[in-house]
Tab-separated table of C-alpha atoms and ligand atoms in Angstrom:
chain	number	residue	atom	x	y	z
A	486	MET	CA	8.547	6.259	32.247
A	487	LEU	CA	4.806	7.006	31.883
A	488	GLU	CA	4.926	6.027	28.126
A	489	LYS	CA	6.658	2.821	29.135
A	490	LEU	CA	3.940	1.998	31.535
A	491	GLN	CA	1.314	2.838	28.967
A	492	GLN	CA	2.840	0.319	26.572
A	493	ARG	CA	3.313	-2.289	29.175
A	494	TRP	CA	-0.251	-2.135	30.325
A	495	LYS	CA	-1.601	-1.265	26.828
A	496	VAL	CA	-3.722	1.556	27.963
A	497	ASN	CA	-4.450	4.936	26.772
A	498	GLY	CA	-3.166	8.173	28.595
A	499	LEU	CA	-6.526	8.674	30.462
A	500	ASN	CA	-6.711	5.103	31.727
A	501	LEU	CA	-3.092	5.391	32.897
A	502	VAL	CA	-3.999	8.326	34.948
A	503	LEU	CA	-6.984	6.670	36.513
A	504	ILE	CA	-4.961	3.492	37.164
A	505	ILE	CA	-2.225	5.555	39.031
A	506	CYS	CA	-5.078	7.328	41.018
A	507	THR	CA	-6.511	3.963	41.801
A	508	PHE	CA	-3.142	2.775	43.100
A	509	ALA	CA	-2.539	5.935	45.210
A	510	LEU	CA	-6.251	6.001	46.564
A	511	GLY	CA	-6.317	2.286	47.124
A	512	GLY	CA	-2.941	2.471	48.947
A	513	SER	CA	-4.051	5.335	51.320
A	514	LEU	CA	-7.469	3.588	51.978
A	515	CYS	CA	-5.612	0.531	52.942
A	516	GLY	CA	-3.145	2.269	55.197
A	517	TYR	CA	-6.041	4.074	56.997
A	518	ALA	CA	-7.989	0.830	57.369
A	519	GLY	CA	-5.053	-0.958	58.687
A	520	ARG	CA	-4.340	1.640	61.386
A	521	LYS	CA	-8.153	1.708	62.333
A	522	ILE	CA	-8.367	-2.051	62.726
A	523	LEU	CA	-5.200	-1.986	64.921
A	524	GLN	CA	-6.642	0.562	67.140
A	525	LEU	CA	-9.441	-1.901	67.735
A	526	VAL	CA	-7.151	-4.653	68.931
A	527	SER	CA	-4.999	-2.175	71.025
A	528	ILE	CA	-1.551	-3.460	70.419
A	529	ASP	CA	1.301	-1.186	71.625
A	530	LYS	CA	3.273	0.686	69.034
A	531	GLY	CA	6.401	-1.389	68.634
A	532	LEU	CA	7.982	-4.184	66.554
A	533	LEU	CA	4.822	-6.305	66.899
A	534	TRP	CA	2.509	-3.521	65.883
A	535	PHE	CA	4.581	-2.910	62.910
A	536	ILE	CA	4.532	-6.669	61.704
A	537	VAL	CA	0.814	-7.024	62.187
A	538	TYR	CA	0.380	-3.856	60.364
A	539	ILE	CA	2.445	-4.874	57.366
A	540	VAL	CA	0.582	-8.296	57.352
A	541	LEU	CA	-2.729	-6.477	57.446
A	542	ILE	CA	-2.102	-4.012	54.712
A	543	THR	CA	-0.824	-6.764	52.472
A	544	LEU	CA	-4.075	-8.485	53.003
A	545	LEU	CA	-6.250	-5.370	52.694
A	546	TRP	CA	-4.446	-3.877	49.568
A	547	PRO	CA	-6.141	-5.893	46.895
A	548	ILE	CA	-9.501	-5.374	48.422
A	549	CYS	CA	-8.815	-1.610	48.671
A	550	VAL	CA	-7.653	-1.134	45.195
A	551	LEU	CA	-10.524	-3.170	43.758
A	552	LEU	CA	-13.059	-0.997	45.658
A	553	VAL	CA	-11.557	2.139	44.462
A	554	SER	CA	-11.244	0.882	40.953
A	555	ILE	CA	-14.996	0.545	40.682
A	556	PRO	CA	-15.910	4.249	40.675
A	557	LEU	CA	-12.875	5.012	38.657
A	558	GLY	CA	-13.826	2.610	35.967
A	559	GLN	CA	-10.689	0.402	36.276
A	560	PHE	CA	-12.157	-2.672	37.856
A	561	GLY	CA	-11.428	-4.853	34.732
A	562	PHE	CA	-7.828	-3.940	34.694
A	563	PHE	CA	-7.271	-4.423	38.468
A	564	LYS	CA	-9.044	-7.753	38.372
A	565	ARG	CA	-6.691	-8.991	35.656
A	566	TYR	CA	-3.694	-7.298	37.467
A	567	LEU	CA	-4.329	-9.017	40.656
A	568	GLY	CA	-5.083	-12.251	38.937
A	569	LYS	CA	-1.666	-12.135	37.311
A	570	ILE	CA	0.124	-11.437	40.797
A	571	TRP	CA	-1.952	-14.185	42.275
A	572	GLY	CA	-1.088	-16.481	39.467
A	573	ARG	CA	2.625	-15.667	39.932
A	574	ILE	CA	2.421	-16.373	43.617
A	575	ASN	CA	0.832	-19.606	42.951
A	576	GLY	CA	3.207	-20.489	40.156
A	577	ARG	CA	0.234	-20.886	37.922
A	578	ARG	CA	1.602	-18.503	35.215
A	579	THR	CA	0.756	-19.400	31.625
A	580	ARG	CA	3.307	-21.941	30.796
A	581	ASP	CA	5.471	-21.705	27.862
A	582	GLY	CA	6.358	-24.464	25.297
A	583	ARG	CA	9.287	-25.726	27.405
A	584	GLN	CA	6.868	-26.754	30.105
A	585	GLY	CA	4.088	-27.967	27.845
A	586	THR	CA	1.773	-25.779	25.750
A	587	THR	CA	-1.266	-24.134	27.358
A	588	VAL	CA	-3.521	-21.608	25.743
A	589	HIS	CA	-1.974	-18.193	25.627
A	590	GLU	CA	-3.697	-15.706	27.946
A	591	PRO	CA	-4.364	-12.665	25.772
A	592	TRP	CA	-4.721	-10.375	28.790
A	593	ALA	CA	-4.750	-7.181	26.802
A	594	MET	CA	-7.539	-8.275	24.471
A	595	ALA	CA	-10.351	-7.007	26.684
A	596	HIS	CA	-8.494	-3.980	27.874
A	597	GLY	CA	-7.228	-1.397	25.522
A	598	ARG	CA	-5.047	-2.135	22.488
A	599	PRO	CA	-4.329	-5.748	21.661
A	600	THR	CA	-0.698	-6.517	20.643
A	601	ILE	CA	0.009	-8.439	17.496
A	602	ALA	CA	3.049	-10.036	15.901
A	603	ILE	CA	3.472	-10.068	12.169
A	604	PHE	CA	5.241	-13.093	10.708
A	605	ALA	CA	6.916	-12.450	7.425
A	606	SER	CA	9.777	-14.032	5.272
A	607	GLY	CA	10.139	-11.523	2.420
A	608	ALA	CA	9.862	-8.161	1.091
A	609	GLY	CA	7.277	-7.158	3.672
A	610	SER	CA	4.971	-5.046	1.527
A	611	ASN	CA	1.933	-6.468	3.313
A	612	ALA	CA	3.511	-5.880	6.689
A	613	LYS	CA	4.244	-2.294	5.721
A	614	LYS	CA	0.639	-1.697	4.506
A	615	ILE	CA	-0.638	-3.073	7.849
A	616	ILE	CA	1.803	-0.784	9.797
A	617	GLU	CA	0.801	2.271	7.687
A	618	SER	CA	-2.960	1.614	8.136
A	619	ASN	CA	-2.825	3.207	11.541
A	620	PRO	CA	-4.400	0.070	13.133
A	621	SER	CA	-6.243	0.019	16.414
A	622	PHE	CA	-3.755	-2.588	17.690
A	623	THR	CA	-0.088	-2.304	18.562
A	624	ILE	CA	2.320	-4.151	16.385
A	625	GLY	CA	4.706	-5.525	19.086
A	626	LEU	CA	6.982	-7.764	17.095
A	627	ILE	CA	7.814	-8.612	13.536
A	628	VAL	CA	9.027	-12.280	13.340
A	629	CYS	CA	11.238	-13.304	10.408
A	630	ASN	CA	13.126	-16.407	9.402
A	631	LYS	CA	15.272	-14.957	6.722
A	632	PRO	CA	18.337	-12.789	7.647
A	633	GLY	CA	18.305	-9.823	5.161
A	634	ALA	CA	14.635	-9.988	4.268
A	635	GLY	CA	13.106	-6.640	3.464
A	636	VAL	CA	10.562	-6.855	6.277
A	637	LEU	CA	13.488	-6.495	8.904
A	638	GLN	CA	14.274	-3.101	7.461
A	639	ILE	CA	10.591	-2.214	7.530
A	640	ALA	CA	10.677	-3.239	11.263
A	641	ALA	CA	13.804	-1.026	11.883
A	642	ASP	CA	12.296	1.918	9.989
A	643	ASN	CA	9.195	1.780	12.187
A	644	ASN	CA	10.918	1.138	15.626
A	645	ILE	CA	9.235	-2.346	15.837
A	646	PRO	CA	11.346	-4.988	17.600
A	647	ALA	CA	12.274	-7.812	15.213
A	648	LEU	CA	12.848	-11.456	16.122
A	649	LEU	CA	14.931	-13.619	13.746
A	650	ILE	CA	13.937	-17.190	14.164
A	651	GLU	CA	15.775	-20.528	13.474
A	652	LYS	CA	14.163	-23.783	12.293
A	653	GLU	CA	15.396	-25.891	15.172
A	654	ARG	CA	13.775	-23.817	17.817
A	655	PHE	CA	10.633	-23.128	15.778
A	656	PHE	CA	9.724	-26.636	14.909
A	657	LYS	CA	11.605	-28.731	17.685
A	658	ASP	CA	11.682	-26.626	20.672
A	659	ASP	CA	9.237	-24.038	22.173
A	660	ALA	CA	8.355	-22.433	18.863
A	661	TYR	CA	9.421	-19.246	20.376
A	662	LEU	CA	6.449	-19.019	22.631
A	663	GLU	CA	8.600	-17.672	25.471
A	664	LYS	CA	9.494	-14.684	23.326
A	665	LEU	CA	5.833	-14.146	22.068
A	666	LYS	CA	4.654	-14.246	25.726
A	667	ALA	CA	7.308	-11.803	26.868
A	668	ALA	CA	6.122	-9.371	24.043
A	669	GLU	CA	2.627	-9.908	25.297
A	670	ILE	CA	1.404	-10.868	21.828
A	671	ASP	CA	-2.267	-11.571	21.692
A	672	PHE	CA	-2.619	-12.207	17.926
A	673	ILE	CA	-0.534	-13.250	14.881
A	674	ILE	CA	-0.748	-12.019	11.387
A	675	LEU	CA	1.125	-14.046	8.778
A	676	ALA	CA	2.085	-11.757	5.715
A	677	GLY	CA	4.115	-13.875	3.426
A	678	PHE	CA	5.560	-16.169	5.965
A	679	LEU	CA	6.610	-19.349	4.438
A	680	TRP	CA	7.196	-21.805	7.183
A	681	LYS	CA	4.370	-24.063	8.384
A	682	ILE	CA	3.089	-23.116	11.741
A	683	PRO	CA	3.942	-25.716	14.400
A	684	LYS	CA	1.163	-27.324	16.336
A	685	LYS	CA	2.490	-25.705	19.555
A	686	LEU	CA	1.857	-22.273	18.302
A	687	ILE	CA	-1.626	-23.004	16.811
A	688	GLU	CA	-2.620	-24.580	20.158
A	689	ALA	CA	-1.335	-21.586	22.056
A	690	PHE	CA	-3.097	-19.134	19.781
A	691	PRO	CA	-6.355	-20.781	18.984
A	692	ASN	CA	-8.229	-19.040	16.112
A	693	LYS	CA	-5.715	-16.098	16.759
A	694	ILE	CA	-3.505	-16.559	13.661
A	695	ILE	CA	-4.498	-15.451	10.307
A	696	ASN	CA	-2.650	-15.857	6.784
A	697	ILE	CA	-3.037	-14.319	3.393
A	698	HIS	CA	-2.624	-16.521	0.411
A	699	PRO	CA	-2.153	-15.207	-3.170
A	700	ALA	CA	-4.917	-17.351	-4.835
A	701	LEU	CA	-8.431	-18.397	-4.424
A	702	LEU	CA	-8.162	-21.198	-1.944
A	703	PRO	CA	-8.790	-24.132	-1.948
A	704	ASN	CA	-7.249	-23.974	-5.356
A	705	TYR	CA	-3.534	-23.365	-5.703
A	706	GLY	CA	-2.712	-23.847	-1.998
A	707	GLY	CA	-0.563	-26.422	-0.114
A	708	LYS	CA	3.110	-27.188	0.267
A	709	GLY	CA	5.354	-25.301	-2.134
A	710	MET	CA	2.532	-23.110	-3.311
A	711	TYR	CA	3.765	-19.654	-2.335
A	712	GLY	CA	4.382	-16.325	-4.129
A	713	HIS	CA	5.578	-16.743	-7.657
A	714	HIS	CA	4.942	-20.495	-7.796
A	715	VAL	CA	1.210	-19.805	-7.239
A	716	HIS	CA	0.979	-17.201	-10.000
A	717	GLN	CA	2.844	-19.168	-12.498
A	718	ALA	CA	0.616	-22.137	-11.801
A	719	VAL	CA	-2.416	-19.959	-12.357
A	720	VAL	CA	-1.095	-18.565	-15.567
A	721	ASP	CA	-0.090	-22.001	-16.775
A	722	ALA	CA	-3.589	-23.326	-16.081
A	723	LYS	CA	-5.015	-20.441	-18.281
A	724	GLU	CA	-7.324	-19.480	-15.339
A	725	LYS	CA	-9.674	-16.504	-16.085
A	726	GLU	CA	-9.500	-15.197	-12.540
A	727	SER	CA	-7.328	-15.333	-9.497
A	728	GLY	CA	-7.483	-13.526	-6.162
A	729	ILE	CA	-6.478	-13.518	-2.505
A	730	THR	CA	-7.733	-15.638	0.493
A	731	ILE	CA	-7.524	-14.506	4.006
A	732	HIS	CA	-7.996	-17.447	6.438
A	733	TYR	CA	-7.432	-18.713	9.932
A	734	VAL	CA	-4.344	-20.899	10.254
A	735	ASP	CA	-4.471	-24.626	11.243
A	736	GLU	CA	-2.106	-27.376	11.193
A	737	LEU	CA	-2.220	-27.896	7.402
A	738	TYR	CA	-0.933	-25.563	4.772
A	739	ASP	CA	-3.382	-23.092	3.412
A	740	HIS	CA	-6.253	-24.972	4.929
A	741	GLY	CA	-8.202	-23.151	7.906
A	742	ASN	CA	-11.517	-21.467	7.715
A	743	ILE	CA	-11.751	-18.797	5.079
A	744	ILE	CA	-12.470	-15.303	6.367
A	745	PHE	CA	-12.325	-13.353	3.124
A	746	GLN	CA	-11.653	-13.621	-0.618
A	747	ALA	CA	-11.372	-11.015	-3.375
A	748	LYS	CA	-10.897	-11.797	-7.113
A	749	CYS	CA	-9.245	-10.230	-10.069
A	750	VAL	CA	-9.129	-11.059	-13.722
A	751	VAL	CA	-6.344	-12.945	-15.346
A	752	THR	CA	-5.995	-12.042	-19.049
A	753	GLU	CA	-4.232	-13.971	-21.830
A	754	ASN	CA	-1.507	-11.392	-21.625
A	755	ASP	CA	-0.776	-11.804	-17.932
A	756	THR	CA	2.536	-13.394	-16.838
A	757	ALA	CA	3.357	-14.538	-13.314
A	758	ASP	CA	4.977	-11.006	-12.710
A	759	THR	CA	1.965	-8.972	-13.916
A	760	LEU	CA	-0.482	-11.242	-11.916
A	761	ALA	CA	1.723	-10.979	-8.846
A	762	GLN	CA	1.252	-7.246	-9.077
A	763	LYS	CA	-2.432	-7.442	-9.386
A	764	ILE	CA	-2.507	-9.782	-6.273
A	765	HIS	CA	-0.329	-7.544	-4.376
A	766	GLU	CA	-2.686	-4.665	-5.043
A	767	LEU	CA	-5.708	-6.686	-3.817
A	768	GLU	CA	-3.697	-7.752	-0.769
A	769	HIS	CA	-2.724	-4.170	0.244
A	770	GLU	CA	-6.325	-2.994	-0.359
A	771	HIS	CA	-7.930	-5.642	1.841
A	772	TYR	CA	-5.423	-7.212	4.382
A	773	PRO	CA	-5.046	-4.309	6.842
A	774	ARG	CA	-8.863	-3.760	6.950
A	775	VAL	CA	-9.813	-7.466	7.199
A	776	ALA	CA	-7.134	-8.217	9.871
A	777	ALA	CA	-8.326	-5.189	12.016
A	778	GLN	CA	-11.970	-6.317	11.754
A	779	VAL	CA	-11.041	-9.889	12.744
A	780	ILE	CA	-9.109	-8.592	15.830
A	781	GLU	CA	-11.861	-6.164	16.731
A	782	GLN	CA	-14.527	-8.946	16.573
A	783	MET	CA	-12.516	-11.244	18.797
A	784	GLN	CA	-12.176	-8.369	21.363
A	785	LYS	CA	-15.860	-7.991	21.364
A	786	GLN	CA	-16.359	-11.704	21.895
A	787	ARG	CA	-14.274	-11.676	25.055
B	2126	GAR	C1	2.186	-12.226	-0.596
B	2126	GAR	O1	1.741	-12.145	-1.801
B	2126	GAR	C2	1.406	-13.262	0.179
B	2126	GAR	O2	0.240	-13.610	-0.274
B	2126	GAR	C3	2.317	-14.560	-0.067
B	2126	GAR	O3	3.636	-13.977	-0.092
B	2126	GAR	C4	3.682	-12.564	-0.549
B	2126	GAR	C5	4.478	-11.769	0.507
B	2126	GAR	O4	4.595	-10.519	-0.155
B	2126	GAR	N1	2.109	-15.538	0.775
B	2126	GAR	C6	2.175	-16.847	0.402
B	2126	GAR	O5	2.447	-17.320	-0.761
B	2126	GAR	C7	1.909	-17.838	1.559
B	2126	GAR	N2	1.543	-19.047	1.061
B	2126	GAR	P1	5.154	-9.255	0.814
B	2126	GAR	O6	6.425	-9.909	1.428
B	2126	GAR	O7	5.505	-8.205	-0.191
B	2126	GAR	O8	4.141	-8.956	1.819
């Protein structure tokens, strides 16, 4: 039960205790203040007293928990928590794709661990490295478009929920925004995901989607340039070096701002297979670290 709350609110154990204390103390303060106010207006104890009391404590409760949250260091959490409740009351929740895309509210980003989704279509060796890197974020979802892909087994082995997606909904409907929102995803890491990212998703996660490409962009990128095709093209062109590019994702294939590149030598003896191996080594060495840095930076900017 407590673990579930911790995951839901994305807080550590100490913060969870302080949040529960704030609820308890705020509730008591609110009850006490409600009774004191009713003494001032001298209403007889009865049904009317009870109704006024309920209305009063409903109004006082947010103020009381906010007040108590300050000394307990939980003001940020409760501000967002109450904002969320208020938004729901007003029907102003972040809308999903069905109602028109709005910017996703990464409510966890400023408080505790952000939750990320890894999108992958293949074996998932990069996803595995990210999972094993003991990251400072929670991996809340693995999204995959290929039934039977290795990455789905990796998700199962690590008890990470997996979402198998279909083309129709991804490109023509809500791009699974509803599901991403339900999983409270703050950030998306593409790790060998071979579908283009639809506009709806890019708009909902502005500068919050990164990709890794197995070549030195802007060379050897674009439609059809993935995995083996990239390495074969590099070998065929007798390039002396290749490498990896980690970049933000925009609406074009392999096009967004570059965050990081690393190089490796391509020898005359290299084949697409041996080059793929070298590239994978580079990816595994750098992607978990660079992804973590980007996410940390974004948290700091909030
Ligand atoms: C990686 O090499 C990644 O760079 C590439 O797919 C491979 C996935 O390997 N991505 C692209 O080509 C995207 N254009 P993995 O499933 O073992 O992580």
